[in-house]
Short mmCIF file of C-alpha atoms and ligand atoms in Angstrom, two decimals:
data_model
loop_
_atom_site.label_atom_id
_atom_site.label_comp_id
_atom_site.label_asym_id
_atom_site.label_seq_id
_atom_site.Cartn_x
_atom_site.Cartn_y
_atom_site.Cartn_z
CA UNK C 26 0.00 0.00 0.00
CA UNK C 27 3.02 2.18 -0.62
CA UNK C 28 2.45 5.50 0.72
CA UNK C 29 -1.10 5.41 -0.05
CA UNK C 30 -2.34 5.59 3.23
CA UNK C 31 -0.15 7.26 6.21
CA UNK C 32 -1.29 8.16 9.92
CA UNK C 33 -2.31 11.42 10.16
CA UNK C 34 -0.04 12.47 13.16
CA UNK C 35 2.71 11.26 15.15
CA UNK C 36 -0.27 10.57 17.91
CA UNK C 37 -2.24 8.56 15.14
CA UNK C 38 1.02 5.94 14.50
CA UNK C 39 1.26 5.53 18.06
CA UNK C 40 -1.96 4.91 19.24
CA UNK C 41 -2.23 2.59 16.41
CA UNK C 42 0.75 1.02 17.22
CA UNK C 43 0.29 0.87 20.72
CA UNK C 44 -3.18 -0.36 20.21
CA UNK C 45 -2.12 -3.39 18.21
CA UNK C 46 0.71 -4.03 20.59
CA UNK C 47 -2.05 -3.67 23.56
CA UNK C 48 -4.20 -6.82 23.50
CA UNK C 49 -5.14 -9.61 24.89
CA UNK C 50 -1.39 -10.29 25.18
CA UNK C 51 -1.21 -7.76 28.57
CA UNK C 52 -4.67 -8.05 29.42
CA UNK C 53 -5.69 -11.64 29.53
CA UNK C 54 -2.33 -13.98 28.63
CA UNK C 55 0.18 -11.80 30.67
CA UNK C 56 -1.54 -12.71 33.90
CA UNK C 57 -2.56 -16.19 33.33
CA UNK C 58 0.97 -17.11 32.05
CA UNK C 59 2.80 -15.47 34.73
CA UNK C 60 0.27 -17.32 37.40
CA UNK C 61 1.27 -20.58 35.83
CA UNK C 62 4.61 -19.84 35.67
CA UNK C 63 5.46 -18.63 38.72
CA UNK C 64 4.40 -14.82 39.29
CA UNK C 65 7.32 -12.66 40.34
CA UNK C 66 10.06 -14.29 38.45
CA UNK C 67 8.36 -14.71 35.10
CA UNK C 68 7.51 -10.98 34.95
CA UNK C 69 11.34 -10.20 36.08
CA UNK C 70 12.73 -12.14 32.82
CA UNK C 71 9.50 -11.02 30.66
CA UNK C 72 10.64 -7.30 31.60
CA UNK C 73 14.06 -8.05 30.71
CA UNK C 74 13.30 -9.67 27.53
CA UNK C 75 11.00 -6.93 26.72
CA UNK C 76 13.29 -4.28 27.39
CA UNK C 77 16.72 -5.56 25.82
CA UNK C 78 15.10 -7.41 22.96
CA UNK C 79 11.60 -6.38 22.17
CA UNK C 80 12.31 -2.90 22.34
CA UNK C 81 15.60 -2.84 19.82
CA UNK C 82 13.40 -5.47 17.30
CA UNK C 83 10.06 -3.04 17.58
CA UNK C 84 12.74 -0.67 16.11
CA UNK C 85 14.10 -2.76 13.93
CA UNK C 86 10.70 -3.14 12.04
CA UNK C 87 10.04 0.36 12.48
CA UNK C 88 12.97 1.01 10.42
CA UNK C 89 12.35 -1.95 7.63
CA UNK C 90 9.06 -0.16 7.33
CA UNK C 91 9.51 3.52 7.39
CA UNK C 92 12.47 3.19 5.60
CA UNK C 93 11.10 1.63 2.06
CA UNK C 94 7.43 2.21 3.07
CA UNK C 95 6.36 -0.89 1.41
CA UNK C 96 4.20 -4.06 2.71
CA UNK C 97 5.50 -7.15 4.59
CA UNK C 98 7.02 -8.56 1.70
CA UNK C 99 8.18 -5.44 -0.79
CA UNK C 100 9.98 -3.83 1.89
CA UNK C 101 12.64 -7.16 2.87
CA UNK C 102 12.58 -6.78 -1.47
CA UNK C 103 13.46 -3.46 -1.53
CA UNK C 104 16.50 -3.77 1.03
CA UNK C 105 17.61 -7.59 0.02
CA UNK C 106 16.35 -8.18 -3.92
CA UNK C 107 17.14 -10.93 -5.48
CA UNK C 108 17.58 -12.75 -1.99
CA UNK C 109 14.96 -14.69 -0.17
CA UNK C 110 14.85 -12.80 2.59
CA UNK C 111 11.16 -11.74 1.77
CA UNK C 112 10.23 -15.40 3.21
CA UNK C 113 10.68 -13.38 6.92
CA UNK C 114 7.57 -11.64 5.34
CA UNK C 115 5.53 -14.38 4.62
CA UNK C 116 6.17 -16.02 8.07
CA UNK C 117 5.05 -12.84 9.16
CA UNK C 118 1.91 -13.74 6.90
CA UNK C 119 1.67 -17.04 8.40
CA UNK C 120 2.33 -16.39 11.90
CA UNK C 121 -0.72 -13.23 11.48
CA UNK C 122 -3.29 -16.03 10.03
CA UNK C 123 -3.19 -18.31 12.84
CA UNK C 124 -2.87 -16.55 15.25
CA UNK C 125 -5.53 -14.36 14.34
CA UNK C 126 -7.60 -17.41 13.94
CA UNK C 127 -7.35 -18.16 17.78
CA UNK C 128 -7.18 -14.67 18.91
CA UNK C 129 -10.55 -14.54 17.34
CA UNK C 130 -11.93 -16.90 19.56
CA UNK C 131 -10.80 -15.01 22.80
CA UNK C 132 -12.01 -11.75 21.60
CA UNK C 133 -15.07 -13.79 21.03
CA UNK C 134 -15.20 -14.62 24.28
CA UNK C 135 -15.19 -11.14 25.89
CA UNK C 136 -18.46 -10.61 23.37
CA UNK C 137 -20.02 -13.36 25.20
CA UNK C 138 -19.34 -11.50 28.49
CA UNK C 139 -21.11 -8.55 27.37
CA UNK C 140 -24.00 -10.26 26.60
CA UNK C 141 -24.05 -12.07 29.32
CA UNK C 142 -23.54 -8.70 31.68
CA UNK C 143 -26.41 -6.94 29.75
CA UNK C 144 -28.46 -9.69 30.14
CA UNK C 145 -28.20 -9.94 34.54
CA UNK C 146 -26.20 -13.25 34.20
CA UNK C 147 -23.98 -12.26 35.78
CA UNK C 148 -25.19 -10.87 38.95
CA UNK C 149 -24.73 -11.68 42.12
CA UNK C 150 -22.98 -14.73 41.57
CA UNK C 151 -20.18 -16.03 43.88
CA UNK C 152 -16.85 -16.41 43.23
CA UNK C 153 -17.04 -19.76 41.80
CA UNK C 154 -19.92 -19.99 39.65
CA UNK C 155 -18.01 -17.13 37.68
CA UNK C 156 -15.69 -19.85 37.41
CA UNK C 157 -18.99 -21.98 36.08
CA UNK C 158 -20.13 -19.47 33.70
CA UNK C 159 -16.90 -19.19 32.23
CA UNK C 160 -16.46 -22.70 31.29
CA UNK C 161 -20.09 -23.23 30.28
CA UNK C 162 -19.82 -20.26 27.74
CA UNK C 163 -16.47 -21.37 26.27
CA UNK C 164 -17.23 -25.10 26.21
CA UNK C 165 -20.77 -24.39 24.27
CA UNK C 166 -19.70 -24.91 20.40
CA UNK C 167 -22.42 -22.64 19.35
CA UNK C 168 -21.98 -19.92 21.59
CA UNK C 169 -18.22 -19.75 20.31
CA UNK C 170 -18.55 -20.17 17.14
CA UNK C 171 -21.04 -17.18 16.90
CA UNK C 172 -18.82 -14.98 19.19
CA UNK C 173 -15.90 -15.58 17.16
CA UNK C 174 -17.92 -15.09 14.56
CA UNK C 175 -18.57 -11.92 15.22
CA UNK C 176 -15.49 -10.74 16.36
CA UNK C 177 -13.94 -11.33 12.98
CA UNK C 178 -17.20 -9.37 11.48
CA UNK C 179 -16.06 -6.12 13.73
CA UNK C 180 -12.34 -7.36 12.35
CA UNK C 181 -13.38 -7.19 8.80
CA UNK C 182 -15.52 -3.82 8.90
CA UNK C 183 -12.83 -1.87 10.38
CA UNK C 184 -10.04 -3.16 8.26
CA UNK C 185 -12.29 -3.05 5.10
CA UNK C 186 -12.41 0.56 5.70
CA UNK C 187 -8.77 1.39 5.72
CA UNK C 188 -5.92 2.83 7.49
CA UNK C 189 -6.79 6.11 8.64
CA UNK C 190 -10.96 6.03 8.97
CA UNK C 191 -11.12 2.47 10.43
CA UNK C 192 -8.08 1.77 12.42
CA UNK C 193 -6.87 4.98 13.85
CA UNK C 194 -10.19 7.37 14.50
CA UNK C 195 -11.07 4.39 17.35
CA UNK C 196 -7.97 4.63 19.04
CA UNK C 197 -8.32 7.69 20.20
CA UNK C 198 -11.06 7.60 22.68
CA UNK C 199 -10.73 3.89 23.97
CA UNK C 200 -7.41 3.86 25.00
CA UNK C 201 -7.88 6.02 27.32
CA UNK C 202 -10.76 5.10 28.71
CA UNK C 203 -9.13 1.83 29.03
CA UNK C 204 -6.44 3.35 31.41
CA UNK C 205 -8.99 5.37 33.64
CA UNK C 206 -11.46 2.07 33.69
CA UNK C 207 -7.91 0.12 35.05
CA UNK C 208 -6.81 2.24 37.47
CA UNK C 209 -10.64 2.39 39.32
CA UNK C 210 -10.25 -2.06 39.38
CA UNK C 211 -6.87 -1.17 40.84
CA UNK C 212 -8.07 0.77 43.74
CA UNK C 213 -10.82 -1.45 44.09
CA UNK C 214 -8.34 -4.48 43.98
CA UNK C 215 -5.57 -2.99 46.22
CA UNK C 216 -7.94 -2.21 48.93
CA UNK C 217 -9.16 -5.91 49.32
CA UNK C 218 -7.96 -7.94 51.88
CA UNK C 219 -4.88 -10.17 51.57
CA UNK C 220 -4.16 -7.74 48.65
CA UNK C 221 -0.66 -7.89 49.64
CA UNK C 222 -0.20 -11.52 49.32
CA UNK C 223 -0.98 -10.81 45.42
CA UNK C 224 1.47 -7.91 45.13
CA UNK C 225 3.87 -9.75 46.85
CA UNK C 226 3.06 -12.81 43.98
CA UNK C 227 3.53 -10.45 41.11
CA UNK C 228 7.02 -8.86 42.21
CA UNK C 229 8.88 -10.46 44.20
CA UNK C 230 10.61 -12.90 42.25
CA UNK C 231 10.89 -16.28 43.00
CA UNK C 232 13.74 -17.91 40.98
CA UNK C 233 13.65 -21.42 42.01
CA UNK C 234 9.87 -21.87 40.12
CA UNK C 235 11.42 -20.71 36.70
CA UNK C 236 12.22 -23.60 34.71
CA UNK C 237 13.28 -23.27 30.83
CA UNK C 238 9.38 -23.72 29.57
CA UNK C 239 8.79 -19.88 31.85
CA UNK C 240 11.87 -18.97 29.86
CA UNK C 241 10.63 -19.12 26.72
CA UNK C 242 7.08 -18.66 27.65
CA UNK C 243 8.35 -15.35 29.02
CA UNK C 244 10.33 -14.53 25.41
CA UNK C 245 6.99 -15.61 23.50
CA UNK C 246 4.95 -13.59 25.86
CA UNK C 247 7.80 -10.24 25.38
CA UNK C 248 7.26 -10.86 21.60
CA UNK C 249 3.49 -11.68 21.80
CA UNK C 250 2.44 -8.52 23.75
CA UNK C 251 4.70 -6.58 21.62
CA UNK C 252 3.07 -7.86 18.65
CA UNK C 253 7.03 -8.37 17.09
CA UNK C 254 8.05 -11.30 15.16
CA UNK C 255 5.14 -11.42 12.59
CA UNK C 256 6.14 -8.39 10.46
CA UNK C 257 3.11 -6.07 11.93
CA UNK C 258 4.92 -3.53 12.45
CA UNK C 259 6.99 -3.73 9.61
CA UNK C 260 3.56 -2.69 7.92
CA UNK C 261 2.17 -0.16 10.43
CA UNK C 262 5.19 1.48 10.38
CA UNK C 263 5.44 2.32 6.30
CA UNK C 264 2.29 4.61 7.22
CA UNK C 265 4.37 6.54 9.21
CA UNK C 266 5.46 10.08 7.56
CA UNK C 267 9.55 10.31 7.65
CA UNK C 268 9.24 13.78 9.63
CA UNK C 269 8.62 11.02 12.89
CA UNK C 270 11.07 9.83 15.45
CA UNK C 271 10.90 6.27 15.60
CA UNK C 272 13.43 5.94 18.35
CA UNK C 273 10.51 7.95 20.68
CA UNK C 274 7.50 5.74 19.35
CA UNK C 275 9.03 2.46 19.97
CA UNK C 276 9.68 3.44 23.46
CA UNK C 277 6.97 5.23 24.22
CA UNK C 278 5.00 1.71 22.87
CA UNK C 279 6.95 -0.62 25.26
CA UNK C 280 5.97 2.10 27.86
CA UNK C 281 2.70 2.13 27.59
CA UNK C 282 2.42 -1.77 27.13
CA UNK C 283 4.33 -2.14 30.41
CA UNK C 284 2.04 0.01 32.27
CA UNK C 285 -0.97 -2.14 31.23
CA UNK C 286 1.06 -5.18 31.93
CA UNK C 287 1.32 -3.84 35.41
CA UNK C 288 -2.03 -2.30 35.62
CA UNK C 289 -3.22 -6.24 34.54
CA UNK C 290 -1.35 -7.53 37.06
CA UNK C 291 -2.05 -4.64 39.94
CA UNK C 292 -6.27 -5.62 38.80
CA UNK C 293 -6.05 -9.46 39.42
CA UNK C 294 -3.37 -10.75 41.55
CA UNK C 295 -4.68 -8.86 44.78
CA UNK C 296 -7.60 -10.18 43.73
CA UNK C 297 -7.09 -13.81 43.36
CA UNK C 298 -5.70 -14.08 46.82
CA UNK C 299 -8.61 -12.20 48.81
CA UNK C 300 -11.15 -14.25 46.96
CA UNK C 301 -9.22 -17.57 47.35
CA UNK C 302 -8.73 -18.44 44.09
CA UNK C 303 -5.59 -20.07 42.33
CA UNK C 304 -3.54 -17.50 40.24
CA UNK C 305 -2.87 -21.16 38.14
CA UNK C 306 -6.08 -21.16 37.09
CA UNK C 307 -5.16 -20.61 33.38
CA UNK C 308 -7.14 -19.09 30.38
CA UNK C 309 -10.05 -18.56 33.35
CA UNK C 310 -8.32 -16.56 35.44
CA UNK C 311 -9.11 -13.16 34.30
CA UNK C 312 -13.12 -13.87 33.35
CA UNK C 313 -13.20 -15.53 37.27
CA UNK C 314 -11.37 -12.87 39.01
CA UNK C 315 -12.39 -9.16 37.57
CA UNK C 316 -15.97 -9.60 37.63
CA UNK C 317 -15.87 -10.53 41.50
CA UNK C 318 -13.55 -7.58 41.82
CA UNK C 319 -16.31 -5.32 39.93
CA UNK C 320 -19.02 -6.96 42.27
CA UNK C 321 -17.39 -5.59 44.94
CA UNK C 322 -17.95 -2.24 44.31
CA UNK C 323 -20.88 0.33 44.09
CA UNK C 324 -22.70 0.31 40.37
CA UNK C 325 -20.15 -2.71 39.63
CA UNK C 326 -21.97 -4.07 36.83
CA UNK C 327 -21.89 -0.99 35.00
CA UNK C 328 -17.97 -0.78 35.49
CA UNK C 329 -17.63 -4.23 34.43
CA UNK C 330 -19.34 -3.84 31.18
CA UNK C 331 -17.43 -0.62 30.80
CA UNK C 332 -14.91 -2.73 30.90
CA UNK C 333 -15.58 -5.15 28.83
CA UNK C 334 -16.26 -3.10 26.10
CA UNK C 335 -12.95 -1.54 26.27
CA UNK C 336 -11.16 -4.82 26.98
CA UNK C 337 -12.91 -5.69 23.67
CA UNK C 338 -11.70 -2.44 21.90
CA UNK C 339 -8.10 -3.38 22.96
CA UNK C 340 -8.62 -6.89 21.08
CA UNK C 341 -9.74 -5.41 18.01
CA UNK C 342 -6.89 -2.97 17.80
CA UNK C 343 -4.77 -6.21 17.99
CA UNK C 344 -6.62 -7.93 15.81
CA UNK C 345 -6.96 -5.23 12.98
CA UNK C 346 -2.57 -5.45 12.85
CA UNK C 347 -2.93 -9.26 12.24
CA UNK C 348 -5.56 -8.67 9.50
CA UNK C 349 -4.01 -5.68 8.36
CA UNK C 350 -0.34 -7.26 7.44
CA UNK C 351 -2.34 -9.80 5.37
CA UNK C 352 -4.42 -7.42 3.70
CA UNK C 353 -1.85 -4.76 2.71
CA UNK C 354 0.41 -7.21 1.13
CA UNK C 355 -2.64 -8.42 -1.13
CA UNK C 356 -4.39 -5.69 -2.07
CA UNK C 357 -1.33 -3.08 -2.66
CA UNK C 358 -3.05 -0.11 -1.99
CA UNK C 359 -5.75 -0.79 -4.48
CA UNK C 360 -9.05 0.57 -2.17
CA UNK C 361 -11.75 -1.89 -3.74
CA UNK C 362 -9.29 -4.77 -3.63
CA UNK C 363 -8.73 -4.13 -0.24
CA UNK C 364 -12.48 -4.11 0.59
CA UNK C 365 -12.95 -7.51 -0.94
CA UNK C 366 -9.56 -9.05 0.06
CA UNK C 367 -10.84 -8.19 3.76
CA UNK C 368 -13.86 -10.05 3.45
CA UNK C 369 -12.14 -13.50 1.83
CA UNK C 370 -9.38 -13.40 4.09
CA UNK C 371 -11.45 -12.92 7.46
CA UNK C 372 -13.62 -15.03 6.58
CA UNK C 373 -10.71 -17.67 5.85
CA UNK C 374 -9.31 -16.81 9.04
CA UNK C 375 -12.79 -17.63 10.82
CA UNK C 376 -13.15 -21.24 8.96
CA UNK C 377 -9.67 -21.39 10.80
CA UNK C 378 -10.19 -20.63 14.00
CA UNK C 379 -13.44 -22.85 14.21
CA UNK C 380 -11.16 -25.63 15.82
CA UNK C 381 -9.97 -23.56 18.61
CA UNK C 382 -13.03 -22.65 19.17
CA UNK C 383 -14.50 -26.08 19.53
CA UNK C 384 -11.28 -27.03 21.31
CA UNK C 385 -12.75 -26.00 24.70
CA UNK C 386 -15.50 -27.82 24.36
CA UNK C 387 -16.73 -31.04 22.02
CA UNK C 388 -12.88 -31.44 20.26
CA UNK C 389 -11.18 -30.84 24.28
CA UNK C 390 -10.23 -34.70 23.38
CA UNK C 391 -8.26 -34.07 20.71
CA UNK C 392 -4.55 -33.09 21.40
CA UNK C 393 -1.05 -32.44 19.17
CA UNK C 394 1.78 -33.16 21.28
CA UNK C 395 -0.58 -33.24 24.22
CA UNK C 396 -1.89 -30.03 24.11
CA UNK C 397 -5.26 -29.09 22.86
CA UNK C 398 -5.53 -27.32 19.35
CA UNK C 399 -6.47 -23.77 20.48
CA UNK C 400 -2.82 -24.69 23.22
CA UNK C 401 -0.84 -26.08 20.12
CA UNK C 402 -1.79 -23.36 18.09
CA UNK C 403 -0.95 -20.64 20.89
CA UNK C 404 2.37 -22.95 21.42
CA UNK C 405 2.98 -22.61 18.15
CA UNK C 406 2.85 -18.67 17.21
CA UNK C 407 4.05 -17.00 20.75
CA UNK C 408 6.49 -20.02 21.01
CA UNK C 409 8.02 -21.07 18.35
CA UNK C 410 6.82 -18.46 15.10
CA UNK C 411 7.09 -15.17 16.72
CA UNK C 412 10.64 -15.77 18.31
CA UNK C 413 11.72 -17.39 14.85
CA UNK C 414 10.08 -14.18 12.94
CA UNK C 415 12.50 -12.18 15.89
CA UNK C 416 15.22 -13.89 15.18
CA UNK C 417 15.51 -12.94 11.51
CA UNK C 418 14.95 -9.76 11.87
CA UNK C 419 17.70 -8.94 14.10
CA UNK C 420 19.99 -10.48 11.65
CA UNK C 421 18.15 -8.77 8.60
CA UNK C 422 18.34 -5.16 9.85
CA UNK C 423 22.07 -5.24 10.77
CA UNK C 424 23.65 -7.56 7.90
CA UNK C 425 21.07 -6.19 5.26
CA UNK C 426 20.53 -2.67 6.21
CA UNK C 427 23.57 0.14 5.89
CA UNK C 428 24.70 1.68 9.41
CA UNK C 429 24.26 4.76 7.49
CA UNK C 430 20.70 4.34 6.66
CA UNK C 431 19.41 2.88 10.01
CA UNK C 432 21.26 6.17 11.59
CA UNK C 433 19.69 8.64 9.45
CA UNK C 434 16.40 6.78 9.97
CA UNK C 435 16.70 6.60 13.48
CA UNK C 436 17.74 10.67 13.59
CA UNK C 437 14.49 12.04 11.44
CA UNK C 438 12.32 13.94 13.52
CA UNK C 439 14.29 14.57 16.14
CA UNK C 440 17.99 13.23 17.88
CA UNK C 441 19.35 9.32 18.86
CA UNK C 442 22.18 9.61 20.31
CA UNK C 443 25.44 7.82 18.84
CA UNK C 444 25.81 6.29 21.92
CA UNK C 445 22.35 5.04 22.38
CA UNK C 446 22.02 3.89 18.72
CA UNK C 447 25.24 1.67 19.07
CA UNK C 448 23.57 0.36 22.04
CA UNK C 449 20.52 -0.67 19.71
CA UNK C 450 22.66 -1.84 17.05
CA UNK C 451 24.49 -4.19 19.79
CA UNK C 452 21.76 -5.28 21.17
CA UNK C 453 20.22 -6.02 17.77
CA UNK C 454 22.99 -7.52 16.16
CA UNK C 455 24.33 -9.91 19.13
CA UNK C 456 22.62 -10.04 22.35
CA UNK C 457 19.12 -10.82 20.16
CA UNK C 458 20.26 -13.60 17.79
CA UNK C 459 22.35 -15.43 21.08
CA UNK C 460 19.29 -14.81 23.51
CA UNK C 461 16.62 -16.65 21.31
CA UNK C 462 18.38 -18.76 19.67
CA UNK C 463 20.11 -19.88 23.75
CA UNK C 464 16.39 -20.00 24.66
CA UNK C 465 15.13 -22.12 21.80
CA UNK C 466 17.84 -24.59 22.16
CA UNK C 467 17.27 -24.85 26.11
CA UNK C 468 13.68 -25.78 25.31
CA UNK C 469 14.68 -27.98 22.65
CA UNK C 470 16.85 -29.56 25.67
CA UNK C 471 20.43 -29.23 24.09
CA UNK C 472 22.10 -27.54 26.80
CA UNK C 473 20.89 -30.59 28.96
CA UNK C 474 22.05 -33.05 26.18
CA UNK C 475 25.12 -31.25 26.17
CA UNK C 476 26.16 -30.59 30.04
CA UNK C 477 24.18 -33.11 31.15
N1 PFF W 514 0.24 -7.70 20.70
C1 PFF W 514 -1.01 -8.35 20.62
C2 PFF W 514 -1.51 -8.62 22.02
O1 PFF W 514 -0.70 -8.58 22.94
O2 PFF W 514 -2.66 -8.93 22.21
C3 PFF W 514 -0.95 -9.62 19.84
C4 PFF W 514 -0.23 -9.52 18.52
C5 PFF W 514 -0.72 -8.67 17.53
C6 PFF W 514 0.90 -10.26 18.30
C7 PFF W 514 -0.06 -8.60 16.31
C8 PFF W 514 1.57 -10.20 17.10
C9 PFF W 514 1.06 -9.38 16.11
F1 PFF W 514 1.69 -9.32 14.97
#
């Protein structure tokens, strides 16, 4: 879509940026994964990670993208042609289709919430039948089928529409509101007794519970919330007019998504420990935990569909990237193409996702490597796809790209420092490539084959 569309402001890039790095990544997976794996010491490594490797990769497809302002694919073509380095762009298309196929299915799930809210289900219910409702609505094949369904619908329209009208007027309001809606949970939250025993579970790190699965969970989950790895950035990022700092965007991106990893964990953890409930819980945990916090307080229903709705809107900004990568590279800036191409790939990407969505309920039987599909497939992107995707692009940008080009890229719109661009270009160039590729192998159990 070469220069066809751009963001209208600085504010526009990052809010879209942020949004589709702002998810159900933070939100929803953040907590569950760091309650499985340990609490405290998974979000000490997941902060690392995020800060010496998804920060200098965000930038590194921030400058594949602003630099050629070209799609997933043209823009590895324009800097390597003739090479096949374009395949990182076509992971990037794989990676986007399944996991938007799952994704799907959460966000449906959050549309099932709402209806279930405006409906009174949801009222005063104790602590564990929210735990009942939950795994009634998710196991029920037709309830999330037509959820996800739908959520791929709202998907579709937006994207359909196109850069500017769809994806970036909506950012402006909900996120926000999501921020405000977070920090009234938080209060609500902190002030709950025992609420220390959950703050106390979220940072104080534990070391001895992190085995190498939290490891690389904790690198998927840097990537995942990030959204880097699948080229989505790459193509958010050619919208972006050259008179922006990129160095400022990334960062102020990883800011922002920090703070709602926080505020995620700040809204349940307390939570889970006043009400007795396991911060293991898994997928559940956030659909058990917030609305008992909500029911604690005075109009709490209201809050909690507030809530949901903007929980929703921060899924569909994530979800528009994933279908946006796809799009852009098919349609090439061609307005009725993209229209249709939206359409045939969403609804592609639904027929996809229909076993993930049964996976919780009639298909729970059927495993891959003894997980279920919608856990393979999850396994699969944040896992395995996403850190490969990373792992290319940090050797792409510094053995493809000239020093001299990433610098003046870097210095448009404002100053990087020498210093603090060598310090990218390090981390890029080594500390990346060894860090995933150490974790992958640890996982793969090599270092244990090895050292015994
Ligand atoms: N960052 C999104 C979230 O945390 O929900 C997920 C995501 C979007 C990952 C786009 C990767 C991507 F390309």
């Amino acid at each position: 879509m070469n220069q066809s569309e751009q963001w209208s402001s600085r504010i526009g890039f990052i809010l879209a940026s942020a949004g589709s790095a702002i998810g159900l990544g933070a939100i929803w997976k953040f907590p569950y994964v760091a309650g499985i794996s340990g609490g405290g010491a998974f979000f000490f490594i997941f902060l690392l990670f995020t800060l010496i490797l998804g920060l200098p990769l965000l930038l590194a497809e921030f400058a594949i993208g602003r630099s050629t302002q070209k799609d997933a694919i043209e823009s590895y073509k324009a800097i390597a042609p003739n090479t096949k380095w374009h395949f990182v762009g076509y992971l990037g298309l794989v990676t986007s289709f399944i996991l938007l196929s799952f994704y799907s299915v959460i966000g449906g799930w959050i549309i099932a919430y709402i209806f279930r809210t405006i409906t009174g289900q949801l009222n005063g219910i104790s602590a564990e039948q929210y735990g009942i409702v939950f795994a009634e609505t998710i196991s029920n094949p037709g309830i999330s089928i037509s959820v996800h369904f739908l959520f791929m619908l709202l998907t579709v329209v937006v994207v359909a529409k196109g850069v500017q009208n769809g994806i970036e007027k909506a950012n402006y309001i909900m996120m926000p509101a999501l921020f405000i809606i977070f920090i009234l949970l938080i209060i609500r939250s902190l002030t709950l007794s025992h609420a220390s025993e959950g703050i106390s579970f979220l940072f104080f790190p534990d070391f001895s519970k992190l085995n190498s699965e939290a490891v690389l969970a904790a690198l998927g989950q840097s990537f995942f919330t990030l959204s880097v790895g699948a080229s989505t950035m790459v193509t958010y990022s050619s919208y972006v007019k050259k008179s922006e700092n990129l160095p400022r965007s990334a960062l102020s991106i990883v800011m922002m998504n920090i703070f709602v990893v926080v505020l995620a964990g700040l809204a349940i953890f307390p939570a889970v420990f006043s009400f007795g409930l396991q911060p293991d819980a898994g997928p559940v945990l956030l659909f058990q935990v917030l609305p008992n916090v909500f029911s604690h307080m005075p109009f709490g229903i209201l809050f909690f569909l507030a809530f949901l709705v903007l929980f929703l809107f921060a899924a569909l900004t994530s979800s528009f990237s994933m279908l946006e990568i796809i799009v852009a590279v098919i349609s090439k800036g061609d307005k009725s193409l993209r229209k249709k191409w939206s359409w045939i790939i969403g609804f592609i990407i639904f027929l996809m996702g229909i076993p993930s969505a049964l996976s919780y309920g009639p298909w729970s039987d059927i495993t891959i490597l003894g997980k279920s599909i919608f856990d393979a497939a999850d396994f699969l992107v944040s896992n395995m796809l996403l850190p490969l995707g990373a792992l290319l692009i940090a050797i792409f940008v510094p053995y493809k790209m000239k020093k001299s080009v990433l610098m003046e890229e870097m210095q448009h719109g404002g100053g990087f420092a020498k210093g603090l661009f060598n310090m990218w270009y390090f981390a890029l160039k080594y500390i990346a490539p060894i860090a995933i590729i150490f974790v992958l192998l640890d996982v793969l159990g090599v270092w244990d084959l090895l050292f015994g």
